[in-house]
Tab-separated table of C-alpha atoms in Angstrom:
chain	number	residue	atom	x	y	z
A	1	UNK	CA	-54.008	109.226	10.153
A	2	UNK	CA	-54.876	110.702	13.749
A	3	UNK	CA	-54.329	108.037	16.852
A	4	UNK	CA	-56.644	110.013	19.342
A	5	UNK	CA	-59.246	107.971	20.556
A	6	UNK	CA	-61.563	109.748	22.908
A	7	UNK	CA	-63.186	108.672	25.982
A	8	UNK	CA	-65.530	111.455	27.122
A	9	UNK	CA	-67.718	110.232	30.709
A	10	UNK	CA	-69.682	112.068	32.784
A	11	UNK	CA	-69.392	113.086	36.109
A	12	UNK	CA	-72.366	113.238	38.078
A	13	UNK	CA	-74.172	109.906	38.678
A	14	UNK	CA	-71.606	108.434	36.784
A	15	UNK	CA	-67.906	108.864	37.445
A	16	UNK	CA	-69.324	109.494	41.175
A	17	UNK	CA	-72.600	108.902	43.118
A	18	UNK	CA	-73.880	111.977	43.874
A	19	UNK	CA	-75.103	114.881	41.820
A	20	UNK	CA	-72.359	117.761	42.953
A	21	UNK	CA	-75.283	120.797	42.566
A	22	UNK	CA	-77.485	118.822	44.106
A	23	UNK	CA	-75.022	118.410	47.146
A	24	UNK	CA	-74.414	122.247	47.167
A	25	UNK	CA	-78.396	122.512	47.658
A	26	UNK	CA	-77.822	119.797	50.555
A	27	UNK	CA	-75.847	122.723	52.534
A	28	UNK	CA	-78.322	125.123	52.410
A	29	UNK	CA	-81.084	122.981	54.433
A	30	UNK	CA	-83.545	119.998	53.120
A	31	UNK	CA	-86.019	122.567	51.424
A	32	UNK	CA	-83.216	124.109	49.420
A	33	UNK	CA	-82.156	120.107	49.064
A	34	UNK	CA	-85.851	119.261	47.810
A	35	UNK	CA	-86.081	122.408	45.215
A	36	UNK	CA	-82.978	121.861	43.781
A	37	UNK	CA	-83.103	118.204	43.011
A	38	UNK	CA	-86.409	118.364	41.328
A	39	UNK	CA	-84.955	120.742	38.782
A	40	UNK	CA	-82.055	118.760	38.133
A	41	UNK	CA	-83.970	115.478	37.710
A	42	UNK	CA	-86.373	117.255	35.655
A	43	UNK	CA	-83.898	119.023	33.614
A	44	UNK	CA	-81.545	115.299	33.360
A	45	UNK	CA	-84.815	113.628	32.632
A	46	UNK	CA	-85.258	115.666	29.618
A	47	UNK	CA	-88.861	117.157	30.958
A	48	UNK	CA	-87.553	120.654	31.245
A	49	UNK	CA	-84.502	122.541	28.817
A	50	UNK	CA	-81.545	122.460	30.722
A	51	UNK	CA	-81.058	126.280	30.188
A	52	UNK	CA	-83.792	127.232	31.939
A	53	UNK	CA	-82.936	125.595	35.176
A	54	UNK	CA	-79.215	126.230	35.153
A	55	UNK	CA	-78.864	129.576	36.341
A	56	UNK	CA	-81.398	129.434	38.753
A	57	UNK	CA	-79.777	126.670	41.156
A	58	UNK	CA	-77.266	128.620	41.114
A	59	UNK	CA	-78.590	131.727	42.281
A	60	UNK	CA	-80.406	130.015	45.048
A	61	UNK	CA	-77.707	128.274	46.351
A	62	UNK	CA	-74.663	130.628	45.358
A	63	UNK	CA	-72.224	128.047	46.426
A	64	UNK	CA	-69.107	129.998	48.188
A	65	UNK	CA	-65.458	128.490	47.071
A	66	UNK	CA	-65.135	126.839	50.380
A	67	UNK	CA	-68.548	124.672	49.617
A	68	UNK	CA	-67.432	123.978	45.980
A	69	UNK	CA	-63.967	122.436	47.860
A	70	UNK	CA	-66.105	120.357	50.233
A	71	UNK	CA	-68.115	118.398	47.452
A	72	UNK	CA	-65.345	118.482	45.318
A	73	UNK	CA	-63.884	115.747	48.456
A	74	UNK	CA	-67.118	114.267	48.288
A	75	UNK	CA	-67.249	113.392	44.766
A	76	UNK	CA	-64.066	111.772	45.664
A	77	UNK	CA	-65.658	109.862	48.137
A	78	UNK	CA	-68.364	108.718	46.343
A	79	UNK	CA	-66.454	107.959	43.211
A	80	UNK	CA	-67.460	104.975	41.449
A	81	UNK	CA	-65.567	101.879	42.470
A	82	UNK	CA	-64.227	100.775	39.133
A	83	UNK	CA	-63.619	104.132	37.995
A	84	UNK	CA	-60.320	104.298	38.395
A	85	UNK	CA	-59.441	101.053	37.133
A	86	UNK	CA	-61.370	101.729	34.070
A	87	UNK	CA	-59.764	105.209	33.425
A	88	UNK	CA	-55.976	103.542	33.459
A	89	UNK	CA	-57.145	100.825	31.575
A	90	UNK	CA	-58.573	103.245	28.843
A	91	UNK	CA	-55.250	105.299	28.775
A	92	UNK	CA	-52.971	102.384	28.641
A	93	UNK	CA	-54.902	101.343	25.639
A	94	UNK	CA	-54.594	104.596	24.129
A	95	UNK	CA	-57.742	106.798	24.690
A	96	UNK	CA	-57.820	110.069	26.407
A	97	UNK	CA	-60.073	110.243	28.489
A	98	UNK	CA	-62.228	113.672	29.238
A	99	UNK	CA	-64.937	114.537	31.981
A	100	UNK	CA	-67.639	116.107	29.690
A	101	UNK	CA	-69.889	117.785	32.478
A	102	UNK	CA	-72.200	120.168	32.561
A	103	UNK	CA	-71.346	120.458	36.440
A	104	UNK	CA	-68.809	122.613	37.524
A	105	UNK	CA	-64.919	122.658	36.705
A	106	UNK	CA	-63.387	123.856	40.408
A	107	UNK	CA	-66.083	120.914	42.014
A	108	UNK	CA	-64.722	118.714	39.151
A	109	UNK	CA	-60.865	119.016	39.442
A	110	UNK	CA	-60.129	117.314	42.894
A	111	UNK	CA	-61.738	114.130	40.969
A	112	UNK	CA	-60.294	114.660	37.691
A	113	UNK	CA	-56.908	114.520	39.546
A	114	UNK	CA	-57.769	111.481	41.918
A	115	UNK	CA	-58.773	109.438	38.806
A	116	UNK	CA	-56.004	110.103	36.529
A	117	UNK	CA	-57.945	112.871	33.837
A	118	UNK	CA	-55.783	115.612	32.536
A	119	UNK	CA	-58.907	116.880	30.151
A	120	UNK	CA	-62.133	118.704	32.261
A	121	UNK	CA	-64.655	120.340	29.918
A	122	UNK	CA	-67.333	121.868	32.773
A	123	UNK	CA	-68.775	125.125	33.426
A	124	UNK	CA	-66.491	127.985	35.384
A	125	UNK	CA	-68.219	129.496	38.156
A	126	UNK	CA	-67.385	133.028	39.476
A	127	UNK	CA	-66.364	133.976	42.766
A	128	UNK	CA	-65.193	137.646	44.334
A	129	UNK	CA	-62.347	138.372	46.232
A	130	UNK	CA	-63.935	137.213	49.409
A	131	UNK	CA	-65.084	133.398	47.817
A	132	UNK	CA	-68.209	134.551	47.243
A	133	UNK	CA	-70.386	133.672	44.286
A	134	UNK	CA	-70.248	135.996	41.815
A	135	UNK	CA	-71.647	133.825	38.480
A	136	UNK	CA	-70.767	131.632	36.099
A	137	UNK	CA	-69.776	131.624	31.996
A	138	UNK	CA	-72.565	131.689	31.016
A	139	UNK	CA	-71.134	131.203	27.266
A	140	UNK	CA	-70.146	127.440	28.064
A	141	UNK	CA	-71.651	125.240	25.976
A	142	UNK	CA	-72.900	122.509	29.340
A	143	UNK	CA	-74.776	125.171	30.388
A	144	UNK	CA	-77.652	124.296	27.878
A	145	UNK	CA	-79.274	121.170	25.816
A	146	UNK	CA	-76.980	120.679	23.053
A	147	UNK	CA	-73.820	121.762	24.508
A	148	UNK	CA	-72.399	118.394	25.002
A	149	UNK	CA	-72.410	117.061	21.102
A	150	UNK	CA	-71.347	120.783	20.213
A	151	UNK	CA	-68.238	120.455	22.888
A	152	UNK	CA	-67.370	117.167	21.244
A	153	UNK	CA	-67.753	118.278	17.763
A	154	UNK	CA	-65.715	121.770	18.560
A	155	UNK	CA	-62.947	118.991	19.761
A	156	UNK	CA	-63.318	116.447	16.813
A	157	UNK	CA	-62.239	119.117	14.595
A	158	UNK	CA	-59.580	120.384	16.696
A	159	UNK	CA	-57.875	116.436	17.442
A	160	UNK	CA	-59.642	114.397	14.354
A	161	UNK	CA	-59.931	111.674	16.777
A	162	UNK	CA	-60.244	107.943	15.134
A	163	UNK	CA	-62.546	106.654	17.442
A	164	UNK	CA	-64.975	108.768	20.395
A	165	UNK	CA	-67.156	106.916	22.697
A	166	UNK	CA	-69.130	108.821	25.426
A	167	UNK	CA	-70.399	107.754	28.166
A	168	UNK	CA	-73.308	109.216	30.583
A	169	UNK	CA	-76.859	108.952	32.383
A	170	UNK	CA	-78.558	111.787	31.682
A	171	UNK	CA	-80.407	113.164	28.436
A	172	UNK	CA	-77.980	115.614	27.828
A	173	UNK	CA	-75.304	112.900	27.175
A	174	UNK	CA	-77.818	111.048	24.723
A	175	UNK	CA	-77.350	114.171	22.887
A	176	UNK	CA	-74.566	113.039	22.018
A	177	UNK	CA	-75.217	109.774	20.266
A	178	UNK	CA	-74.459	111.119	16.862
A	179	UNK	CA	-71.599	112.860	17.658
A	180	UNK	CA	-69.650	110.240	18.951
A	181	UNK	CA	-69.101	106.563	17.274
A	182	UNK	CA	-70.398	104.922	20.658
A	183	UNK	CA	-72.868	106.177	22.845
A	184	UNK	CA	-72.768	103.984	25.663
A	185	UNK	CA	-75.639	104.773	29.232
A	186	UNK	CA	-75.001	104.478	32.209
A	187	UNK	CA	-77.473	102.953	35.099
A	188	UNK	CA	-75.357	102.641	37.980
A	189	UNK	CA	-77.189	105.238	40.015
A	190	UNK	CA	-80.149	106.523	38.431
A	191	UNK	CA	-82.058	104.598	35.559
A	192	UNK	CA	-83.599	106.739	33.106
A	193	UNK	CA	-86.295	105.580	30.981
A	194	UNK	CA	-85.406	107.383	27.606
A	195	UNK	CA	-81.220	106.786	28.162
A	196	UNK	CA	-82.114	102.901	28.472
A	197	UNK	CA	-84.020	102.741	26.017
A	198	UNK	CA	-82.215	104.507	23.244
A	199	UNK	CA	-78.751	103.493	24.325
A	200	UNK	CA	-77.242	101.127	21.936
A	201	UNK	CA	-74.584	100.135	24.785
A	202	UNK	CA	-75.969	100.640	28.569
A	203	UNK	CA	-74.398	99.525	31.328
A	204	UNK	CA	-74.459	99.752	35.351
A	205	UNK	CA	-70.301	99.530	36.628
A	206	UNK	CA	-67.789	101.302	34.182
A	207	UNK	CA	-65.951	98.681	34.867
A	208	UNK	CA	-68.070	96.987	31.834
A	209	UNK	CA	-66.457	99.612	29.129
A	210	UNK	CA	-63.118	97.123	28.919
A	211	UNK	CA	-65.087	95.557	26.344
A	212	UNK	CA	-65.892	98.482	24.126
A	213	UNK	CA	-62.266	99.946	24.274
A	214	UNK	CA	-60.236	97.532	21.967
């Protein structure tokens, strides 16, 4: 019988404070600020698919390498205070625990490091020789509504896991509440109506998880 247990968390608004696209928009002046982070609330709230919005932050900001570096130290930053208490607790009890984001994976690393997570599942983005964008996989499941539950299934067959518990704030990680055995929400930063109220677990510091991982 398989002894992977799997802790997938989000990144944005949960393993950190800030919402990394949103913080790319934040470069580019507050009307590029403003634009962006009504898509990504809409699209988090569940009021628009997340497909449709995805590509299109992107190719108003076009983030250069350099930017993605710089809020890649500010997720660090902002990181969420119990965080990295929670993430050694979780491995010294056995889980493995994976960033399941539908953010992006060079933004994500510097944190992934910092807290102790070998495992990033995130979108790729593009750049040319220069640091430039140039895209992003557009293939990658994150990148639309459903994508989470079908990265976790893809990696239940792959590991047969024993136990999965995700963790998240957004709709996109309530997708996932029948993939996993645990779906637990997460209010620390932003509250959102249909995650509270359809979480069977929901909490505000990750800190709170110690319970749920014995």
């Amino acid at each position: 019988m398989s002894t992977v247990k799997l802790l997938f968390i989000d990144c944005d608004s949960t393993l950190s404070a800030i919402e990394g696209v949103d913080e790319l928009a934040r470069l580019r002046g507050p009307d590029c600020f403003q634009e962006i982070e009504t898509m990504t609330n809409a699209a988090m709230d569940g009021r628009v698919p997340i497909n449709e919005v995805f590509g299109r932050r992107l190719e108003i900001i076009r983030p250069t390498r350099a930017e993605c570096a710089e809020i890649g130290r500010m997720y660090i930053e902002t990181v969420e205070p119990t965080a990295k208490a929670v993430i050694a607790e979780a491995k010294a009890k056995g889980w493995t625990p994976v960033i399941l984001s539908a953010g992006y994976i060079q933004v994500i690393e510097p944190l992934a490091q910092f807290l102790g997570i070998e495992h990033v599942e995130a979108v790729r983005l593009e750049f040319d020789a220069e640091g430039n964008y140039a895209g992003f996989d557009q293939d990658y499941p994150t990148t639309r509504n459903g994508g989470k539950p079908a990265r976790i299934l893809q990696l239940k067959a792959d590991l047969n896991p024993m136990r999965t518990i995700m963790v998240g704030d957004g709709i996109s990680d309530l997708e996932t509440i029948s993939a996993v055995d645990l779906f637990v929400g997460f209010g620390g930063y932003v509250q959102r109506p249909r995650v509270r109220e359809s979480a069977p677990v929901f909490i505000h510091r990750l800190e709170e998880l110690s319970t749920y991982l014995n």
